[in-house]
Short mmCIF file of C-alpha atoms in Angstrom, two decimals:
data_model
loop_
_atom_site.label_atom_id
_atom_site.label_comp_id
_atom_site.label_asym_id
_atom_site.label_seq_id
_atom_site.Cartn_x
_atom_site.Cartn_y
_atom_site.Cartn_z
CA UNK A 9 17.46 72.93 107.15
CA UNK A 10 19.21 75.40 109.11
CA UNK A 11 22.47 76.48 108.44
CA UNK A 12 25.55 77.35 110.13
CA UNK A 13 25.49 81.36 111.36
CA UNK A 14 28.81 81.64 114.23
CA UNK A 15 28.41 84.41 116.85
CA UNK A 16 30.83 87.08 115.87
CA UNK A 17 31.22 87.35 120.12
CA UNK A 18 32.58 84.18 120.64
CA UNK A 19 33.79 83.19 117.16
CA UNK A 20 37.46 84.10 117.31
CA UNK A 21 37.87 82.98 121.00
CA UNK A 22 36.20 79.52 120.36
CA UNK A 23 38.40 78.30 117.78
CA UNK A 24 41.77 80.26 119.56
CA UNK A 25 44.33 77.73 120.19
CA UNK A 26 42.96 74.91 117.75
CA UNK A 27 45.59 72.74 116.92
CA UNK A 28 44.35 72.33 113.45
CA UNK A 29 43.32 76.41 112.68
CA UNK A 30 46.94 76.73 113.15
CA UNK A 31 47.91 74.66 110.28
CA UNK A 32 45.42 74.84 107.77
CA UNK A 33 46.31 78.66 106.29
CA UNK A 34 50.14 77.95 106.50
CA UNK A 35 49.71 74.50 104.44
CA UNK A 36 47.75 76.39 102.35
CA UNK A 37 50.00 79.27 101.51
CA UNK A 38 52.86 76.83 101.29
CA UNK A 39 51.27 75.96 97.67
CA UNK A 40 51.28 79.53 96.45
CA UNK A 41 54.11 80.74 94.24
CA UNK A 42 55.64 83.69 95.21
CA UNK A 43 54.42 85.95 92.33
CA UNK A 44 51.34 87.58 93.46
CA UNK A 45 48.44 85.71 93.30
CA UNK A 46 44.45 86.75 93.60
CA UNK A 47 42.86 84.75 96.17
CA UNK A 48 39.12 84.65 96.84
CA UNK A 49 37.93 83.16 100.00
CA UNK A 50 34.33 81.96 100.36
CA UNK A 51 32.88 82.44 103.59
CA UNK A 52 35.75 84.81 104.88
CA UNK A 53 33.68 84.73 108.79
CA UNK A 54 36.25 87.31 110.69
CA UNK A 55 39.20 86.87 108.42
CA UNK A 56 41.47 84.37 110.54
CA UNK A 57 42.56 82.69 106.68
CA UNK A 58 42.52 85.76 104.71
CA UNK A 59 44.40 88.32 106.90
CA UNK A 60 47.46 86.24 107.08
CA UNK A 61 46.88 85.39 103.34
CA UNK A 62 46.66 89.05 102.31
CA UNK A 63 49.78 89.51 104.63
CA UNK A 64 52.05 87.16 102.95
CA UNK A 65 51.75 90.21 99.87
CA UNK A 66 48.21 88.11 97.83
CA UNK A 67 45.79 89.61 96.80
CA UNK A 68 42.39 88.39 98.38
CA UNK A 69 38.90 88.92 98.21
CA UNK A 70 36.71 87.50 100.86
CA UNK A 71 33.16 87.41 100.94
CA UNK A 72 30.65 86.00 103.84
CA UNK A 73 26.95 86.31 104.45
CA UNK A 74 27.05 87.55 107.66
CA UNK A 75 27.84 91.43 108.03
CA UNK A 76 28.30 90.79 111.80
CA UNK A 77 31.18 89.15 110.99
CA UNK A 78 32.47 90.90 108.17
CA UNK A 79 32.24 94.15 110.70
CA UNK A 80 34.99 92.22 112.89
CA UNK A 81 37.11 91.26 109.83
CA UNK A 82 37.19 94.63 108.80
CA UNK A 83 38.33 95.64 112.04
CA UNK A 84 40.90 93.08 112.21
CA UNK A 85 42.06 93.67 108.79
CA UNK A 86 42.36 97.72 109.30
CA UNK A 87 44.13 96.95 113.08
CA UNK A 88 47.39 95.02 111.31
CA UNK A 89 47.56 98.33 108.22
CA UNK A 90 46.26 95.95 106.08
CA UNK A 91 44.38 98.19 102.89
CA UNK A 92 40.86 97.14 101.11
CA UNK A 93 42.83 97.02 98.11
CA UNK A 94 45.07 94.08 99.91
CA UNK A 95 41.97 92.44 101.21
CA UNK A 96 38.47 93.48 99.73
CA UNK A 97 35.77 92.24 102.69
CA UNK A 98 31.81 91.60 100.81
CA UNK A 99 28.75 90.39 101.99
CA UNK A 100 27.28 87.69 99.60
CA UNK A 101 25.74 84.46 99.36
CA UNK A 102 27.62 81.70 98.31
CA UNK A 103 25.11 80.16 95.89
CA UNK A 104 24.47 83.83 94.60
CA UNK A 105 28.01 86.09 94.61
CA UNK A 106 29.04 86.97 91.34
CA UNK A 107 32.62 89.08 91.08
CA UNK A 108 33.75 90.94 88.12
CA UNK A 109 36.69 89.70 88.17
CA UNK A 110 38.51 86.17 88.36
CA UNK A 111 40.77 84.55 90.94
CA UNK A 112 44.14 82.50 90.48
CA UNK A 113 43.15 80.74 93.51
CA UNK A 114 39.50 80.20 95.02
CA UNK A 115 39.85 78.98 98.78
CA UNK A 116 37.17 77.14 101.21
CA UNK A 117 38.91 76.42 104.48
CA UNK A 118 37.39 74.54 107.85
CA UNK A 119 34.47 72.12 106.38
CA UNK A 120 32.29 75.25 104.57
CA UNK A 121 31.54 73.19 101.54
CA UNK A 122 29.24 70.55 104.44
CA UNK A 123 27.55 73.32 105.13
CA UNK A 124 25.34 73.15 101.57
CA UNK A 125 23.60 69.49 102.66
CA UNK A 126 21.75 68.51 99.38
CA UNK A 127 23.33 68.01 96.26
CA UNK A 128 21.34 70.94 93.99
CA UNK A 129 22.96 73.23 96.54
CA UNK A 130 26.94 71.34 96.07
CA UNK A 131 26.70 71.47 92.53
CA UNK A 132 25.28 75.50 92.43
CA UNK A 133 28.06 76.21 95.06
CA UNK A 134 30.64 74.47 92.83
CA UNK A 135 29.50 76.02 89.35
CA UNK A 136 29.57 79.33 90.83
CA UNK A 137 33.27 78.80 92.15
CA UNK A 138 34.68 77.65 88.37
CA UNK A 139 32.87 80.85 87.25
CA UNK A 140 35.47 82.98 89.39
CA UNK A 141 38.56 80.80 88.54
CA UNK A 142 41.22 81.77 85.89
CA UNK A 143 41.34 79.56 83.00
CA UNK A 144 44.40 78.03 85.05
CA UNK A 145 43.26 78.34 88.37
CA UNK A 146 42.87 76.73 91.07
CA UNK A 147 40.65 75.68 93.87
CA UNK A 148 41.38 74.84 97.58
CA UNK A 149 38.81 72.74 99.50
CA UNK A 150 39.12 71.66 103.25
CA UNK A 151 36.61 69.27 104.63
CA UNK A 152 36.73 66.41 107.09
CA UNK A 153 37.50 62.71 106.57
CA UNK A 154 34.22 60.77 107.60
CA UNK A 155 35.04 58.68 110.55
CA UNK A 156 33.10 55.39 109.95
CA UNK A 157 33.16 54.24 113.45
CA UNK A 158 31.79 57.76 114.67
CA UNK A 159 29.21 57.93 111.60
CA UNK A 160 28.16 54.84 113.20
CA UNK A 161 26.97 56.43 116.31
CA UNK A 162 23.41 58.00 115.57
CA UNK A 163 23.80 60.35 118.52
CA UNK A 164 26.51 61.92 120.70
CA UNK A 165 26.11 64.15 123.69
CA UNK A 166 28.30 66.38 125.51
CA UNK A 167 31.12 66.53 123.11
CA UNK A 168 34.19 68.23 123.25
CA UNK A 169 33.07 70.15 126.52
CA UNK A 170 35.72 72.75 126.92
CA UNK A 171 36.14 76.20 128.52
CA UNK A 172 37.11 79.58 127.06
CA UNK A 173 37.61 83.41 127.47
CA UNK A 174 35.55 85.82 125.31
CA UNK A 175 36.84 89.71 125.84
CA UNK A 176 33.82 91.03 124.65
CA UNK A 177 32.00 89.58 127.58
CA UNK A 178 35.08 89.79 129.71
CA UNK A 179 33.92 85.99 131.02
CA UNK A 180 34.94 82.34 130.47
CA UNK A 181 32.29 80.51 128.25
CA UNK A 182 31.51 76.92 128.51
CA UNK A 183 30.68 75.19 125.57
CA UNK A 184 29.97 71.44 124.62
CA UNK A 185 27.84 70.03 120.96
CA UNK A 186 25.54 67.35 120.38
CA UNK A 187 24.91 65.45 117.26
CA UNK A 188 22.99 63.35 115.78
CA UNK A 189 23.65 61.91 112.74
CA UNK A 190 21.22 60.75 109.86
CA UNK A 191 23.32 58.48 107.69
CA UNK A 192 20.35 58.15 104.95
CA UNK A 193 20.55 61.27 104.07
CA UNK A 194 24.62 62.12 104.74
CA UNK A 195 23.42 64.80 107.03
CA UNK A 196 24.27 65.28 111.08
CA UNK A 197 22.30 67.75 112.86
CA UNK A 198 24.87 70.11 115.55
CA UNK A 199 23.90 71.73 118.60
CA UNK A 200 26.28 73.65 120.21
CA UNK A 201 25.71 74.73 123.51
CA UNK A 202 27.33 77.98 125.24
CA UNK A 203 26.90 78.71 128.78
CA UNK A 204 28.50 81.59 130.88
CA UNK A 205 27.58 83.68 134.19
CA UNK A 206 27.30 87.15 133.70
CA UNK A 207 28.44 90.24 136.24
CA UNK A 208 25.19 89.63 138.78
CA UNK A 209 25.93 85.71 138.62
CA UNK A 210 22.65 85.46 136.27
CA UNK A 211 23.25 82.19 133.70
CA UNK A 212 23.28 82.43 130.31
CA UNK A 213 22.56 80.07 127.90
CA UNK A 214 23.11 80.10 124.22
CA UNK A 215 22.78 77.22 121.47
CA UNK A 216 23.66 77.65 117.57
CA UNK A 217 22.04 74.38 115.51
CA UNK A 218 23.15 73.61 111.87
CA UNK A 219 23.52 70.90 109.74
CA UNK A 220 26.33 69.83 107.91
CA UNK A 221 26.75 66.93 105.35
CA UNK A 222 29.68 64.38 104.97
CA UNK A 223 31.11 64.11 101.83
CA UNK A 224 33.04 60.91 101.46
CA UNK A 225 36.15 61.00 98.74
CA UNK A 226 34.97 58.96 95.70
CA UNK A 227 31.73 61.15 96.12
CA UNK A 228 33.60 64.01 95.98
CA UNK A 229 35.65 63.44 93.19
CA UNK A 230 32.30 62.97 91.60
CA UNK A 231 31.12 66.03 92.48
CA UNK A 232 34.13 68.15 91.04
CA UNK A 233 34.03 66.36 88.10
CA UNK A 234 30.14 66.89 87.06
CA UNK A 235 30.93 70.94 87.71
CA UNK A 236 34.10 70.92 85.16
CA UNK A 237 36.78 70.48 87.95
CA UNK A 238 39.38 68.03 88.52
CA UNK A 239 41.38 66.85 91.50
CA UNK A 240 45.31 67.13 91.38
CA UNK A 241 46.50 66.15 94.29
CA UNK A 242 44.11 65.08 97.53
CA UNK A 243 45.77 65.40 101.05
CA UNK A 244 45.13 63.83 104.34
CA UNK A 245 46.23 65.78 106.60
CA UNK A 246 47.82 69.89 106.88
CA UNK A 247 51.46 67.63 106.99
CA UNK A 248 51.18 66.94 103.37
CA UNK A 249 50.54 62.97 103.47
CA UNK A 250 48.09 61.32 101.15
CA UNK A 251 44.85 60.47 101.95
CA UNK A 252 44.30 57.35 103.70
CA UNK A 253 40.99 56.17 105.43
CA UNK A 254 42.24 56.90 108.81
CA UNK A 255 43.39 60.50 107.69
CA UNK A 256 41.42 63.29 109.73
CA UNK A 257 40.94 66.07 106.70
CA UNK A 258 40.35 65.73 102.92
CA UNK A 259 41.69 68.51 101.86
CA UNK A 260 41.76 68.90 97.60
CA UNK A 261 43.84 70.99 95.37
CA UNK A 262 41.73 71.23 92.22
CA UNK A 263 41.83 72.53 88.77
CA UNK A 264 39.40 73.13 85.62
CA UNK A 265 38.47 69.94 84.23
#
């Protein structure tokens, strides 16, 4: 099943201006106490959460498997005088990254969890993130609310078409998805679909397909609990309401079972 791998070109200017990317980190930090706290982030990508984390004076660690990306975050991180002692970039696997140390806080922002599809693969990913919590620590996980009435719909196309600027390319970038969705196995297949004009008018076209599960939240309490974690408080949304069945994110603050 092929899994989700961004291009480090358009990465950053894709999600620029997402209504909910500008919420999600600031929610998040709003739960740390002020006392310095060591973060780890899984799947760091270019560092958009743990820059600003590692800014607000915490300690982070942030590991991806892509170097590509890691390259950029480094860049980033080293551009706002940010030290590798404030905000230690690795490359790792998920399943396989194993730190010497342990973490007050382990974070997984924007849906990474859907991207392990089979439950072997959630429970590995799990075990290996209570390994690198403090006996008290805690674990931050952000995934989306499945929308029953879009589940419903085996296939979408032309989704979200939109338009943005990449620097790197110095052109505007058109980009839409398709899905389609196999509810047997909780799994929805996404294509999405770049397409830009380069200096000579020559097209381009570009398409990065993944698959990412959908988690619904009984079934994830579930899964916490079989790995040793516990649930304290499940949100709905980056304002801090409750989870309802309408809510568009799931977002749980856990502990050690």
């Amino acid at each position: 099943m092929p899994q989700y791998r961004a291009n480090p070109l358009f990465y950053d200017a894709e999600y620029d201006g997402m209504k909910m990317l500008q919420n999600d980190v600031a929610f998040f930090l709003d739960h740390l106490p002020k006392k310095r706290q060591k973060v780890l982030e899984v799947a760091v990508g270019t560092g958009r959460c743990a820059i600003p984390i590692a800014q607000a004076g915490h300690q982070v660690a942030g590991f991806d498997i892509d170097e590509r990306m890691l390259r950029l975050a480094r860049q980033k991180r080293d551009a706002v005088g940010l030290r590798e002692s404030d905000l230690k970039l690795i490359q790792a696997d998920a399943l396989k990254f194993r730190a010497k140390e342990k973490f007050d806080w382990v974070c997984i922002f924007f849906n990474t969890f859907l991207a392990f599809t089979t439950l072997r693969q959630q429970d590995q990913f799990l075990q290996n993130v209570r390994r690198h919590m403090k006996p008290k620590g805690n674990l931050w996980l952000d995934i989306f609310n499945p929308d029953l009435a879009r589940l419903a719909k085996p296939r979408q196309r032309r989704v979200e078409p939109r338009f943005f600027f990449v620097p790197g390319l110095g052109r505007t970038v058109c980009s839409w998805t398709d899905i389609d969705r196999d509810p047997g196995r909780q799994v929805q297949r996404i294509t999405f679909h770049y397409q830009f004009f380069d200096e000579h008018g020559v097209e381009h076209r570009e398409k990065n397909v993944f698959d990412l599960a959908f988690v619904f939240p009984r079934e994830l309490e579930l899964l916490l609990d079989r790995n040793g974690l516990r649930i304290r408080k499940l949100y709905g949304n980056y304002d801090g309401s409750d989870l309802q069945s309408d809510s568009p994110r799931m977002i749980a603050w856990c502990t050690i079972r």
